[in-house]
PDB file of C-alpha atoms in Angstrom:
ATOM      1  CA  UNK L 223       0.015  -0.312  -0.087  1.00  0.00           C
ATOM      2  CA  UNK L 224       1.780   3.373  -1.173  1.00  0.00           C
ATOM      3  CA  UNK L 225       2.246   5.616   1.488  1.00  0.00           C
ATOM      4  CA  UNK L 226       3.027   9.396   1.437  1.00  0.00           C
ATOM      5  CA  UNK L 227       5.189  11.318   3.896  1.00  0.00           C
ATOM      6  CA  UNK L 228       4.879  15.148   4.090  1.00  0.00           C
ATOM      7  CA  UNK L 229       8.230  16.804   5.584  1.00  0.00           C
ATOM      8  CA  UNK L 230       9.931  20.212   6.041  1.00  0.00           C
ATOM      9  CA  UNK L 231       9.847  23.199   8.586  1.00  0.00           C
ATOM     10  CA  UNK L 232       6.787  24.094  10.455  1.00  0.00           C
ATOM     11  CA  UNK L 233       7.162  27.864  10.460  1.00  0.00           C
ATOM     12  CA  UNK L 234       9.217  29.826   8.178  1.00  0.00           C
ATOM     13  CA  UNK L 235       9.590  33.620   8.196  1.00  0.00           C
ATOM     14  CA  UNK L 236       8.219  36.055   6.117  1.00  0.00           C
ATOM     15  CA  UNK L 237       9.789  36.346   2.761  1.00  0.00           C
ATOM     16  CA  UNK L 238      11.584  33.117   2.804  1.00  0.00           C
ATOM     17  CA  UNK L 239      11.740  30.378   0.822  1.00  0.00           C
ATOM     18  CA  UNK L 240       9.547  27.213   2.344  1.00  0.00           C
ATOM     19  CA  UNK L 241      11.075  23.927   1.463  1.00  0.00           C
ATOM     20  CA  UNK L 242       8.893  20.870   1.529  1.00  0.00           C
ATOM     21  CA  UNK L 243      10.099  17.230   0.690  1.00  0.00           C
ATOM     22  CA  UNK L 244       7.419  14.138  -0.048  1.00  0.00           C
ATOM     23  CA  UNK L 245       8.768  10.586   0.559  1.00  0.00           C
ATOM     24  CA  UNK L 246       7.182   7.899  -1.967  1.00  0.00           C
ATOM     25  CA  UNK L 247       7.081   4.148   0.037  1.00  0.00           C
ATOM     26  CA  UNK L 248       6.587   1.696  -2.855  1.00  0.00           C
ATOM     27  CA  UNK L 249       9.344   2.997  -4.906  1.00  0.00           C
ATOM     28  CA  UNK L 250       6.787   4.018  -7.850  1.00  0.00           C
ATOM     29  CA  UNK L 251       8.445   7.697  -7.964  1.00  0.00           C
ATOM     30  CA  UNK L 252       9.973   6.406 -11.414  1.00  0.00           C
ATOM     31  CA  UNK L 253       7.317   4.093 -12.782  1.00  0.00           C
ATOM     32  CA  UNK L 254       5.893   5.445 -16.017  1.00  0.00           C
ATOM     33  CA  UNK L 255       2.090   6.922 -15.922  1.00  0.00           C
ATOM     34  CA  UNK L 256       1.999   8.740 -12.199  1.00  0.00           C
ATOM     35  CA  UNK L 257       2.132  12.468 -11.683  1.00  0.00           C
ATOM     36  CA  UNK L 258       3.470  13.747  -8.322  1.00  0.00           C
ATOM     37  CA  UNK L 259       1.458  16.969  -6.830  1.00  0.00           C
ATOM     38  CA  UNK L 260       1.161  19.088  -4.549  1.00  0.00           C
ATOM     39  CA  UNK L 261      -2.038  20.811  -3.158  1.00  0.00           C
ATOM     40  CA  UNK L 262      -2.634  23.159   0.342  1.00  0.00           C
ATOM     41  CA  UNK L 263      -5.269  24.132   2.157  1.00  0.00           C
ATOM     42  CA  UNK L 264      -5.412  27.405   4.431  1.00  0.00           C
ATOM     43  CA  UNK L 265      -6.934  26.650   8.102  1.00  0.00           C
ATOM     44  CA  UNK L 266     -10.338  26.810   8.019  1.00  0.00           C
ATOM     45  CA  UNK L 267     -10.559  27.429   4.065  1.00  0.00           C
ATOM     46  CA  UNK L 268     -11.017  24.984   0.990  1.00  0.00           C
ATOM     47  CA  UNK L 269      -8.144  23.317  -1.172  1.00  0.00           C
ATOM     48  CA  UNK L 270      -5.966  24.996  -3.958  1.00  0.00           C
ATOM     49  CA  UNK L 271      -3.915  23.285  -6.566  1.00  0.00           C
ATOM     50  CA  UNK L 272      -0.156  23.951  -6.656  1.00  0.00           C
ATOM     51  CA  UNK L 273       1.736  22.271  -8.724  1.00  0.00           C
ATOM     52  CA  UNK L 274       2.208  19.057 -10.443  1.00  0.00           C
ATOM     53  CA  UNK L 275       5.726  16.958 -12.392  1.00  0.00           C
ATOM     54  CA  UNK L 276       4.603  13.536 -14.619  1.00  0.00           C
ATOM     55  CA  UNK L 277       6.819  10.999 -15.022  1.00  0.00           C
ATOM     56  CA  UNK L 278       8.312  11.968 -18.394  1.00  0.00           C
ATOM     57  CA  UNK L 279       9.486  15.427 -16.138  1.00  0.00           C
ATOM     58  CA  UNK L 280       6.821  17.472 -17.621  1.00  0.00           C
ATOM     59  CA  UNK L 281       5.588  20.221 -14.937  1.00  0.00           C
ATOM     60  CA  UNK L 282       2.446  22.035 -14.305  1.00  0.00           C
ATOM     61  CA  UNK L 283       1.751  24.947 -11.820  1.00  0.00           C
ATOM     62  CA  UNK L 284      -1.088  27.006 -11.234  1.00  0.00           C
ATOM     63  CA  UNK L 285      -0.752  30.709 -12.516  1.00  0.00           C
ATOM     64  CA  UNK L 286      -1.530  32.382  -9.177  1.00  0.00           C
ATOM     65  CA  UNK L 287       1.612  30.604  -7.794  1.00  0.00           C
ATOM     66  CA  UNK L 288       3.718  29.787 -10.717  1.00  0.00           C
ATOM     67  CA  UNK L 289       6.465  32.431 -10.624  1.00  0.00           C
ATOM     68  CA  UNK L 290       7.048  31.537  -7.229  1.00  0.00           C
ATOM     69  CA  UNK L 291       7.015  27.742  -6.590  1.00  0.00           C
ATOM     70  CA  UNK L 292       8.988  25.019  -7.919  1.00  0.00           C
ATOM     71  CA  UNK L 293       8.171  21.146  -7.999  1.00  0.00           C
ATOM     72  CA  UNK L 294      11.038  18.878  -8.452  1.00  0.00           C
ATOM     73  CA  UNK L 295      11.196  14.948  -8.454  1.00  0.00           C
ATOM     74  CA  UNK L 296      14.281  12.913  -7.558  1.00  0.00           C
ATOM     75  CA  UNK L 297      13.667   9.218  -8.666  1.00  0.00           C
ATOM     76  CA  UNK L 298      17.175   8.490  -6.519  1.00  0.00           C
ATOM     77  CA  UNK L 299      15.400   9.347  -3.417  1.00  0.00           C
ATOM     78  CA  UNK L 300      11.953   8.344  -4.259  1.00  0.00           C
ATOM     79  CA  UNK L 301      11.049  11.710  -3.310  1.00  0.00           C
ATOM     80  CA  UNK L 302       9.331  14.469  -4.742  1.00  0.00           C
ATOM     81  CA  UNK L 303       9.836  18.123  -3.535  1.00  0.00           C
ATOM     82  CA  UNK L 304       8.588  21.634  -3.420  1.00  0.00           C
ATOM     83  CA  UNK L 305       9.684  25.166  -2.956  1.00  0.00           C
ATOM     84  CA  UNK L 306       8.135  28.573  -2.291  1.00  0.00           C
ATOM     85  CA  UNK L 307       9.852  31.690  -2.611  1.00  0.00           C
ATOM     86  CA  UNK L 308       8.893  35.061  -1.050  1.00  0.00           C
ATOM     87  CA  UNK L 309       6.430  33.492   1.395  1.00  0.00           C
ATOM     88  CA  UNK L 310       4.015  35.533   2.930  1.00  0.00           C
ATOM     89  CA  UNK L 311       1.049  34.744   5.893  1.00  0.00           C
ATOM     90  CA  UNK L 312      -1.243  34.012   2.874  1.00  0.00           C
ATOM     91  CA  UNK L 313       1.051  30.926   2.290  1.00  0.00           C
ATOM     92  CA  UNK L 314       0.408  29.567   5.887  1.00  0.00           C
ATOM     93  CA  UNK L 315      -1.600  26.231   4.964  1.00  0.00           C
ATOM     94  CA  UNK L 316      -1.556  22.838   5.249  1.00  0.00           C
ATOM     95  CA  UNK L 317       0.233  21.514   2.061  1.00  0.00           C
ATOM     96  CA  UNK L 318      -0.825  17.945   0.787  1.00  0.00           C
ATOM     97  CA  UNK L 319       1.811  15.406  -1.560  1.00  0.00           C
ATOM     98  CA  UNK L 320      -0.507  13.303  -3.555  1.00  0.00           C
ATOM     99  CA  UNK L 321       0.037  10.870  -6.802  1.00  0.00           C
ATOM    100  CA  UNK L 322      -1.809  10.335  -9.886  1.00  0.00           C
ATOM    101  CA  UNK L 323      -2.377   8.369 -12.296  1.00  0.00           C
ATOM    102  CA  UNK L 324      -2.229   9.973 -15.948  1.00  0.00           C
ATOM    103  CA  UNK L 325      -6.620  10.941 -16.601  1.00  0.00           C
ATOM    104  CA  UNK L 326      -7.686  10.348 -13.466  1.00  0.00           C
ATOM    105  CA  UNK L 327      -7.559  12.812 -10.153  1.00  0.00           C
ATOM    106  CA  UNK L 328      -4.963  12.640  -6.825  1.00  0.00           C
ATOM    107  CA  UNK L 329      -6.152   8.857  -5.072  1.00  0.00           C
ATOM    108  CA  UNK L 330      -3.632   9.058  -3.215  1.00  0.00           C
ATOM    109  CA  UNK L 331      -2.748  11.743  -0.134  1.00  0.00           C
ATOM    110  CA  UNK L 332       0.118  12.214   2.360  1.00  0.00           C
ATOM    111  CA  UNK L 333      -1.779  13.122   5.535  1.00  0.00           C
ATOM    112  CA  UNK L 334      -0.579  16.981   5.314  1.00  0.00           C
ATOM    113  CA  UNK L 335       1.965  19.488   7.095  1.00  0.00           C
ATOM    114  CA  UNK L 336       1.260  22.709   8.691  1.00  0.00           C
ATOM    115  CA  UNK L 337       3.308  25.030   7.495  1.00  0.00           C
ATOM    116  CA  UNK L 338       2.811  28.604   8.945  1.00  0.00           C
ATOM    117  CA  UNK L 339       4.293  31.607   7.684  1.00  0.00           C
ATOM    118  CA  UNK L 340       5.166  34.134  10.842  1.00  0.00           C
ATOM    119  CA  UNK L 341       7.904  36.023  12.179  1.00  0.00           C
TER     120      UNK L 341
ATOM    121  CA  UNK H 182      -9.943  29.611 -14.975  1.00  0.00           C
ATOM    122  CA  UNK H 183     -12.712  27.465 -14.370  1.00  0.00           C
ATOM    123  CA  UNK H 184     -14.970  28.139 -11.400  1.00  0.00           C
ATOM    124  CA  UNK H 185     -16.882  25.312  -9.123  1.00  0.00           C
ATOM    125  CA  UNK H 186     -19.461  26.382  -7.111  1.00  0.00           C
ATOM    126  CA  UNK H 187     -20.811  23.567  -4.842  1.00  0.00           C
ATOM    127  CA  UNK H 188     -24.386  24.575  -3.110  1.00  0.00           C
ATOM    128  CA  UNK H 189     -25.532  24.061  -0.440  1.00  0.00           C
ATOM    129  CA  UNK H 190     -22.528  25.556   1.570  1.00  0.00           C
ATOM    130  CA  UNK H 191     -24.156  23.245   4.619  1.00  0.00           C
ATOM    131  CA  UNK H 192     -26.575  20.414   4.235  1.00  0.00           C
ATOM    132  CA  UNK H 193     -28.102  19.431   7.879  1.00  0.00           C
ATOM    133  CA  UNK H 194     -29.187  16.053   7.567  1.00  0.00           C
ATOM    134  CA  UNK H 195     -30.362  12.633   9.974  1.00  0.00           C
ATOM    135  CA  UNK H 196     -28.179   9.391   9.662  1.00  0.00           C
ATOM    136  CA  UNK H 197     -30.717   7.269   6.727  1.00  0.00           C
ATOM    137  CA  UNK H 198     -31.739  10.257   5.259  1.00  0.00           C
ATOM    138  CA  UNK H 199     -30.617  11.356   1.251  1.00  0.00           C
ATOM    139  CA  UNK H 200     -28.236  13.567   0.812  1.00  0.00           C
ATOM    140  CA  UNK H 201     -27.464  15.498  -2.678  1.00  0.00           C
ATOM    141  CA  UNK H 202     -24.645  18.023  -3.622  1.00  0.00           C
ATOM    142  CA  UNK H 203     -24.337  20.488  -6.122  1.00  0.00           C
ATOM    143  CA  UNK H 204     -21.131  21.413  -8.645  1.00  0.00           C
ATOM    144  CA  UNK H 205     -21.605  24.091 -10.777  1.00  0.00           C
ATOM    145  CA  UNK H 206     -18.858  24.818 -13.485  1.00  0.00           C
ATOM    146  CA  UNK H 207     -18.725  28.260 -15.025  1.00  0.00           C
ATOM    147  CA  UNK H 208     -17.543  26.891 -18.551  1.00  0.00           C
ATOM    148  CA  UNK H 209     -18.242  23.289 -19.764  1.00  0.00           C
ATOM    149  CA  UNK H 210     -16.248  20.347 -17.623  1.00  0.00           C
ATOM    150  CA  UNK H 211     -15.649  17.218 -19.793  1.00  0.00           C
ATOM    151  CA  UNK H 212     -17.070  14.751 -17.593  1.00  0.00           C
ATOM    152  CA  UNK H 213     -14.165  12.514 -17.447  1.00  0.00           C
ATOM    153  CA  UNK H 214     -11.646  15.024 -15.301  1.00  0.00           C
ATOM    154  CA  UNK H 215     -14.707  15.605 -12.723  1.00  0.00           C
ATOM    155  CA  UNK H 216     -13.852  14.051  -9.276  1.00  0.00           C
ATOM    156  CA  UNK H 217     -15.477  14.312  -5.751  1.00  0.00           C
ATOM    157  CA  UNK H 218     -13.053  14.006  -2.314  1.00  0.00           C
ATOM    158  CA  UNK H 219     -14.772  13.472   0.803  1.00  0.00           C
ATOM    159  CA  UNK H 220     -12.361  14.910   4.038  1.00  0.00           C
ATOM    160  CA  UNK H 221     -13.122  14.613   7.521  1.00  0.00           C
ATOM    161  CA  UNK H 222     -11.710  16.883  10.434  1.00  0.00           C
ATOM    162  CA  UNK H 223      -7.892  16.753  10.338  1.00  0.00           C
ATOM    163  CA  UNK H 224      -7.154  14.679   7.299  1.00  0.00           C
ATOM    164  CA  UNK H 225      -6.187  14.426   3.680  1.00  0.00           C
ATOM    165  CA  UNK H 226      -9.301  14.204   0.966  1.00  0.00           C
ATOM    166  CA  UNK H 227     -10.126  11.064   0.285  1.00  0.00           C
ATOM    167  CA  UNK H 228     -11.197  10.250  -3.762  1.00  0.00           C
ATOM    168  CA  UNK H 229     -14.700   9.098  -4.023  1.00  0.00           C
ATOM    169  CA  UNK H 230     -15.765   9.438  -7.401  1.00  0.00           C
ATOM    170  CA  UNK H 231     -13.845   9.971 -10.427  1.00  0.00           C
ATOM    171  CA  UNK H 232     -15.022  10.536 -14.245  1.00  0.00           C
ATOM    172  CA  UNK H 233     -18.392  12.156 -12.605  1.00  0.00           C
ATOM    173  CA  UNK H 234     -19.988   9.156 -12.140  1.00  0.00           C
ATOM    174  CA  UNK H 235     -17.061   5.816 -11.203  1.00  0.00           C
ATOM    175  CA  UNK H 236     -16.787   5.025  -7.638  1.00  0.00           C
ATOM    176  CA  UNK H 237     -12.914   4.702  -6.580  1.00  0.00           C
ATOM    177  CA  UNK H 238     -11.721   1.487  -4.868  1.00  0.00           C
ATOM    178  CA  UNK H 239     -13.475   0.475  -1.746  1.00  0.00           C
ATOM    179  CA  UNK H 240     -15.980   3.385  -2.205  1.00  0.00           C
ATOM    180  CA  UNK H 241     -19.798   1.922  -1.006  1.00  0.00           C
ATOM    181  CA  UNK H 242     -22.431   2.164  -3.971  1.00  0.00           C
ATOM    182  CA  UNK H 243     -24.727   4.395  -1.383  1.00  0.00           C
ATOM    183  CA  UNK H 244     -22.522   7.390  -3.009  1.00  0.00           C
ATOM    184  CA  UNK H 245     -23.187   7.935  -6.819  1.00  0.00           C
ATOM    185  CA  UNK H 246     -22.078  10.954  -9.115  1.00  0.00           C
ATOM    186  CA  UNK H 247     -23.901  12.072 -12.316  1.00  0.00           C
ATOM    187  CA  UNK H 248     -23.784  14.845 -14.305  1.00  0.00           C
ATOM    188  CA  UNK H 249     -21.852  17.052 -17.233  1.00  0.00           C
ATOM    189  CA  UNK H 250     -21.394  19.857 -18.926  1.00  0.00           C
ATOM    190  CA  UNK H 251     -21.638  22.347 -16.231  1.00  0.00           C
ATOM    191  CA  UNK H 252     -23.812  20.804 -13.624  1.00  0.00           C
ATOM    192  CA  UNK H 253     -22.680  17.637 -11.547  1.00  0.00           C
ATOM    193  CA  UNK H 254     -24.630  15.960  -8.937  1.00  0.00           C
ATOM    194  CA  UNK H 255     -23.263  13.856  -5.690  1.00  0.00           C
ATOM    195  CA  UNK H 256     -25.862  11.671  -4.071  1.00  0.00           C
ATOM    196  CA  UNK H 257     -25.904   9.941  -0.878  1.00  0.00           C
ATOM    197  CA  UNK H 258     -28.336   7.377  -0.933  1.00  0.00           C
ATOM    198  CA  UNK H 259     -28.653   6.954   2.934  1.00  0.00           C
ATOM    199  CA  UNK H 260     -26.476   8.927   5.223  1.00  0.00           C
ATOM    200  CA  UNK H 261     -24.167   6.264   7.430  1.00  0.00           C
ATOM    201  CA  UNK H 262     -22.533   8.459  10.490  1.00  0.00           C
ATOM    202  CA  UNK H 263     -19.413   8.057   8.785  1.00  0.00           C
ATOM    203  CA  UNK H 264     -20.210  10.221   6.367  1.00  0.00           C
ATOM    204  CA  UNK H 265     -21.156  13.571   7.677  1.00  0.00           C
ATOM    205  CA  UNK H 266     -17.985  15.607   6.231  1.00  0.00           C
ATOM    206  CA  UNK H 267     -16.991  17.811   3.906  1.00  0.00           C
ATOM    207  CA  UNK H 268     -16.847  17.236   0.363  1.00  0.00           C
ATOM    208  CA  UNK H 269     -15.019  18.877  -2.561  1.00  0.00           C
ATOM    209  CA  UNK H 270     -15.615  18.845  -6.471  1.00  0.00           C
ATOM    210  CA  UNK H 271     -12.724  18.972  -8.245  1.00  0.00           C
ATOM    211  CA  UNK H 272     -11.742  19.509 -12.349  1.00  0.00           C
ATOM    212  CA  UNK H 273      -8.769  18.514 -13.736  1.00  0.00           C
ATOM    213  CA  UNK H 274      -9.084  18.703 -17.131  1.00  0.00           C
ATOM    214  CA  UNK H 275      -8.092  22.284 -17.349  1.00  0.00           C
ATOM    215  CA  UNK H 276      -5.145  24.333 -15.765  1.00  0.00           C
ATOM    216  CA  UNK H 277      -5.571  25.442 -13.265  1.00  0.00           C
ATOM    217  CA  UNK H 278      -6.817  22.139 -11.517  1.00  0.00           C
ATOM    218  CA  UNK H 279      -9.559  23.666  -9.111  1.00  0.00           C
ATOM    219  CA  UNK H 280     -11.433  22.625  -6.476  1.00  0.00           C
ATOM    220  CA  UNK H 281     -15.215  23.560  -5.509  1.00  0.00           C
ATOM    221  CA  UNK H 282     -15.676  26.051  -2.326  1.00  0.00           C
ATOM    222  CA  UNK H 283     -16.840  22.661  -0.626  1.00  0.00           C
ATOM    223  CA  UNK H 284     -20.250  21.220   0.791  1.00  0.00           C
ATOM    224  CA  UNK H 285     -20.270  20.420   5.127  1.00  0.00           C
ATOM    225  CA  UNK H 286     -22.721  17.583   5.547  1.00  0.00           C
ATOM    226  CA  UNK H 287     -23.201  17.538   9.045  1.00  0.00           C
ATOM    227  CA  UNK H 288     -25.627  15.735  11.720  1.00  0.00           C
ATOM    228  CA  UNK H 289     -29.353  17.517  12.364  1.00  0.00           C
TER     229      UNK H 289
END
C-alpha cells in the first residue's frame, strides 16, 4: 500500500523560501504513468492545487503561484519536493503531496503538514 | 480558470436520509475529468468519485455521481454516521486544476 509522507519546517519567516519533501514508500516514483503533485489548504478553507510533475518530467503550475514555486522529482531518493519563494502569511496552510495516474484525479494523498509563515 | 461553485454550503441531515450535493462549473467540464472527494476533520481528502460517476476503489455504492457539462451531482443515498464530512468537487481537465469551495454535511 502506497504511503506518502510530507516533511519540512513547520514555521517559515516572511520573505523566505518554504521547502517541503514528500517521501514515496513503494518506489513508484520512477514508474511511468504517475503524476506527482502538491495541494494546499489554508486553515478552515478549501483546497488549492499548486503544481504537478509527470513521470516524463513535464511540470504544470497554478498560474497564481507559478512565479514563486518549483516542483521537482528525485527518483534516486524516492522523493519529490516543493519550493515556494518569498512567502507571506497567505502561504500559511496544510500542504499535501499526492499521486495520480494519467487521466485520473489524485488518489493517494499524504497526511499533510502545516506550514505557518510568521516572524 | 474554471470556477466550481458547490451548493449548498452546509447540509443538515439525519442518518438514513438522502444527501444531494451540487457542483456547478463556470465553463463546460469534460465529465472524464470531474472528481469528488470527502474530507474529515484533521485528515487528507479521500477520493470518492472520478469520471463524474465512477466510484473509487472501496467506496460503498450508497455514493453515486452524475452530471455533465456544467452541472454535476454527488448523491449519498442513505447517510451513515461516518459520512458526515466536507465534500469537494474538482476538475482536472483544464489548467489550473480547481476545486469547489466544499459542502459540509452535518448531523441535524
